[in-house]
Short mmCIF file of C-alpha atoms in Angstrom, two decimals:
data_model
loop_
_atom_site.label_atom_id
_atom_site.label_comp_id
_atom_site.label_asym_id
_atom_site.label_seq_id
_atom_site.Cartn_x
_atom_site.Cartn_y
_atom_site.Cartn_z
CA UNK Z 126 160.47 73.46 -59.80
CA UNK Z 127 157.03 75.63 -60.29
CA UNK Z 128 155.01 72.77 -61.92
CA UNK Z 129 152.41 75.39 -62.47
CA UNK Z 130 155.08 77.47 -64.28
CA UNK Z 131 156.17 74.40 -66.33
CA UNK Z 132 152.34 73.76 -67.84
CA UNK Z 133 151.91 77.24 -68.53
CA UNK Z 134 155.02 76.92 -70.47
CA UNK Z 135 154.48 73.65 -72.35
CA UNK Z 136 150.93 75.22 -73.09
CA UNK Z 137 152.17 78.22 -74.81
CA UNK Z 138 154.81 76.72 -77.07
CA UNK Z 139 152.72 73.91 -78.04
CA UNK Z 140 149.46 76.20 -79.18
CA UNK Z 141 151.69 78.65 -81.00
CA UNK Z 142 153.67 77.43 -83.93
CA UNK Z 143 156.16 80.40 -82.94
CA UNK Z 144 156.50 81.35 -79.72
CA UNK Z 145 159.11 84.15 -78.05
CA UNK Z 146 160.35 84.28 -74.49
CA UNK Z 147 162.14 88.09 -74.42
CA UNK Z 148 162.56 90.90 -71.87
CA UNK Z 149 159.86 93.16 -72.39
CA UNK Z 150 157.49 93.21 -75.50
CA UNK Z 151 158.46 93.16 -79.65
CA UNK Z 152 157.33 96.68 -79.51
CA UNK Z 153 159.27 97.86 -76.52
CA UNK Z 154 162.17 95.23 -75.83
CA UNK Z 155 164.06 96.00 -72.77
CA UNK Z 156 167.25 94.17 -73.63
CA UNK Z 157 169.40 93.96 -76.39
CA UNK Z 158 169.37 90.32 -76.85
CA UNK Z 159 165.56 90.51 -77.01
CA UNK Z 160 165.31 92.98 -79.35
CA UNK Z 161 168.05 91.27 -81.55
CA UNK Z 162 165.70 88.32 -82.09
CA UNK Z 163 161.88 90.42 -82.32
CA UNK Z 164 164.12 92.23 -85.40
CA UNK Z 165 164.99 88.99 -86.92
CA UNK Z 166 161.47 87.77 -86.98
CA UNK Z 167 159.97 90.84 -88.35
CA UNK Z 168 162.89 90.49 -91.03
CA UNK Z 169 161.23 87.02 -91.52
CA UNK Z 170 157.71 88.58 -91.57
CA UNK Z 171 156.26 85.27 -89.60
CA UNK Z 172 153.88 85.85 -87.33
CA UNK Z 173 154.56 84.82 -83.60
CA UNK Z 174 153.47 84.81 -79.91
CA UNK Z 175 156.12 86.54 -77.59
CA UNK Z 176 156.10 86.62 -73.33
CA UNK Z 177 157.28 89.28 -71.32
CA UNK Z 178 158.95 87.40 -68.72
CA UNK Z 179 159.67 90.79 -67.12
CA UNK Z 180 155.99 90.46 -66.38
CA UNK Z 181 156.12 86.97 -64.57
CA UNK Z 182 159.06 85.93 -62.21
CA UNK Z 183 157.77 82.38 -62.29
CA UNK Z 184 158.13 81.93 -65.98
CA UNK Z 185 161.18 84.01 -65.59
CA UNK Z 186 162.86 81.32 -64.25
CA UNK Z 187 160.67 78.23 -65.51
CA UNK Z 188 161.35 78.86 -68.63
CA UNK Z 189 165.12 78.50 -68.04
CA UNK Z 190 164.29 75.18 -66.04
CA UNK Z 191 161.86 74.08 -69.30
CA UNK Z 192 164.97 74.83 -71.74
CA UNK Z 193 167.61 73.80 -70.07
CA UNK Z 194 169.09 77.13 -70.73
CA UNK Z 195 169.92 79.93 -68.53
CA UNK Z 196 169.33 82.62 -70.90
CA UNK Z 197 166.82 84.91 -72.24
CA UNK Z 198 165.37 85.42 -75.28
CA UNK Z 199 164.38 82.08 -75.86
CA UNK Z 200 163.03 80.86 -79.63
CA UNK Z 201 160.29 77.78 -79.71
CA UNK Z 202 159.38 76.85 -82.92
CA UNK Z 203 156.32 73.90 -82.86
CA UNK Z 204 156.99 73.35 -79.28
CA UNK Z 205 160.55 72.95 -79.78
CA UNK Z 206 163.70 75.07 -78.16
CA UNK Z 207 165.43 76.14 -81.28
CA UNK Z 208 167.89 78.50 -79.13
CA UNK Z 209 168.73 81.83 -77.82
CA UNK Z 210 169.94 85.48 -79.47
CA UNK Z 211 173.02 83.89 -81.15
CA UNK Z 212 171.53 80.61 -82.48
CA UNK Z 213 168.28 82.61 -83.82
CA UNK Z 214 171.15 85.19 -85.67
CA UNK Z 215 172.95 82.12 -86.75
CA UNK Z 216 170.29 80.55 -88.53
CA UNK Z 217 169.09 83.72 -89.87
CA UNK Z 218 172.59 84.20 -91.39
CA UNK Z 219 172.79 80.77 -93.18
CA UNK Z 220 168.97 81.15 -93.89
CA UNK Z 221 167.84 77.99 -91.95
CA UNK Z 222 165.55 80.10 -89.94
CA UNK Z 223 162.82 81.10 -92.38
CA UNK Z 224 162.00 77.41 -93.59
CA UNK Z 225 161.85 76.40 -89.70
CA UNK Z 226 160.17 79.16 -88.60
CA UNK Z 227 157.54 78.62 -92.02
CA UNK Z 228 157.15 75.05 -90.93
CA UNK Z 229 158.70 73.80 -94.18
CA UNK Z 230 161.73 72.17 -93.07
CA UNK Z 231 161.54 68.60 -91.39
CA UNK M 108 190.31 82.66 -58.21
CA UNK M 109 188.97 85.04 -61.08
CA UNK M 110 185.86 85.17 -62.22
CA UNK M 111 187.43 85.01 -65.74
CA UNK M 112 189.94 81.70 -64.03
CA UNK M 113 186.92 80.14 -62.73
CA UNK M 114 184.86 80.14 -66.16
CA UNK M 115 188.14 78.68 -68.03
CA UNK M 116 187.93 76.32 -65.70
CA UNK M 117 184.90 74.95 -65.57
CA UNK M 118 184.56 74.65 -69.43
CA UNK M 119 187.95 73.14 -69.82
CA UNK M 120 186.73 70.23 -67.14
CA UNK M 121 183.90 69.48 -70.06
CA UNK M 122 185.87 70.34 -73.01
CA UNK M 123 189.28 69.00 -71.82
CA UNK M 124 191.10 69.96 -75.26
CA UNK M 125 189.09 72.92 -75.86
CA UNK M 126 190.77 76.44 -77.08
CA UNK M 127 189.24 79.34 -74.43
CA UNK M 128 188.81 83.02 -75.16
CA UNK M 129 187.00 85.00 -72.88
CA UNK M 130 186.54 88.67 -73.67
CA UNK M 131 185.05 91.31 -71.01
CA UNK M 132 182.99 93.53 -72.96
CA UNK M 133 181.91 96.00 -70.15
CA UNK M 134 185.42 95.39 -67.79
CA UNK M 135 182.37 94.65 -65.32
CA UNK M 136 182.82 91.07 -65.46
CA UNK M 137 179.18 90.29 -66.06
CA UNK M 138 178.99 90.86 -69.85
CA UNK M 139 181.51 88.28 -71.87
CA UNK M 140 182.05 87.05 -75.12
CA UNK M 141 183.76 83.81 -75.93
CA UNK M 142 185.65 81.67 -78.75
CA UNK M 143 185.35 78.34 -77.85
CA UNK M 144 187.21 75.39 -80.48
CA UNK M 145 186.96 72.32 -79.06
CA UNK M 146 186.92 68.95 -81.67
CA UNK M 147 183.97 67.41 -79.10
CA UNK M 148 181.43 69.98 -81.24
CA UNK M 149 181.92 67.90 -84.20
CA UNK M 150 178.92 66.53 -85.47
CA UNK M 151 176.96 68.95 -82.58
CA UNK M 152 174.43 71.35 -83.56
CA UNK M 153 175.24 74.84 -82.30
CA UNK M 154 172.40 74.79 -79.61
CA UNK M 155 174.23 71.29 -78.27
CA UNK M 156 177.43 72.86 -78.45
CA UNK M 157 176.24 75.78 -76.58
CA UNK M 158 174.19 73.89 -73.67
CA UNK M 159 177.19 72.14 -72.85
CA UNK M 160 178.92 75.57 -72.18
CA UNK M 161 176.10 76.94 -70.58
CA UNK M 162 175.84 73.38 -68.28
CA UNK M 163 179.74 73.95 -67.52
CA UNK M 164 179.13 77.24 -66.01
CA UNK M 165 176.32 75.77 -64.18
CA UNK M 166 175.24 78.57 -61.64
CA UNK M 167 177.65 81.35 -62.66
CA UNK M 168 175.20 82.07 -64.76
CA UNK M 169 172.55 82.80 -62.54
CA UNK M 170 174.68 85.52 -60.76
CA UNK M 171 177.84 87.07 -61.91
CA UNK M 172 177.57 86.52 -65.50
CA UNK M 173 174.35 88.63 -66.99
CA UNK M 174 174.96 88.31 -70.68
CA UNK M 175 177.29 85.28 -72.10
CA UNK M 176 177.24 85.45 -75.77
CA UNK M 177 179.49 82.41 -77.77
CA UNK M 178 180.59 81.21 -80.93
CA UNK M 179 181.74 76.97 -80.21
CA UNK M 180 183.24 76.27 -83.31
CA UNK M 181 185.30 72.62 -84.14
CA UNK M 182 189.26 73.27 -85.27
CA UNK M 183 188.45 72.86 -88.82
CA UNK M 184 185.31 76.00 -88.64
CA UNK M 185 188.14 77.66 -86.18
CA UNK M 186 191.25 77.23 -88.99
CA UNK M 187 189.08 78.53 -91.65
CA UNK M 188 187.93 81.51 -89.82
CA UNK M 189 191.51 82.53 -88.74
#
């Protein structure tokens, strides 16, 4: 496993309260999935940090290593994995996302 | 042994009891939806319910399967939603 790869990682989801792994960038998403999720949180209106993993074969797959999760986008929320494109759509849905995503929920 | 007989497979060696559906959305094999009941989700959040598929696949999903979208729902959210 990239250990550099891992810090990076822990880095970024730990210095922004919202952080997105996607394919591409929120204003040019390069796969469906991805741009599932940006439109959710611009729906929410919080703002958030996003990585183009397109851009960085090492994260590419660290972040899947980090997770535990083989998939991307990936949704951290205080440093924590709170899931990919269906889980983020999910929550939206039952409207657990916006409290988590606020930081208002425990 | 299919790719679609392999994934049924492996899930149903970590959800023993567990109800599979596997659609093909493409007919390329690499883009699937699934409809998975199984009563070892109760009390599971969705993302533990989901790792566990995701950990049954294991490395099919770093090759032929691109895009794996699935709803793991418990017999009582499945008899509802029928």
């Amino acid at each position: 496993m990239d250990q550099n790869a891992q810090d990076r990682i822990r880095k970024m989801v730990t210095e922004n309260q919202v952080m997105l792994f996607i394919k591409g960038t929120p204003d040019f998403p390069q796969c469906g999935f991805s741009a599932a999720v940006v439109d959710v949180l611009n729906d929410v209106g919080v703002p958030y940090a996003a990585f183009d993993v397109l851009s960085d074969p090492g994260i590419r797959q660290g972040i899947k290593d980090f997770a535990n999760w083989p998939t991307i986008p990936q949704l951290y929320v205080k440093g924590e994995f709170v899931g990919g494109c269906d889980i983020v759509r999910e929550m939206h849905a039952s409207g657990e996302l916006e409290p988590l995503l606020r930081g208002e929920s425990a | 042994m299919s790719l679609r007989d392999e994934m049924e497979r492996r899930i149903r060696a970590r959800l023993p009891d567990a109800r599979i559906e596997l659609n093909d959305m493409t007919g390329g094999g690499d883009h699937w939806q699934a409809v998975i009941v199984s009563s070892t989700f109760e009390g599971q959040t969705t993302l533990l319910r989901q790792r566990a598929v995701f950990e049954a696949l294991g490395e099919l999903m770093h090759g032929p399967i691109h895009a794996f979208t699935v709803r793991t729902l418990t017999p009582a959210q499945a008899g509802r939603t029928e």
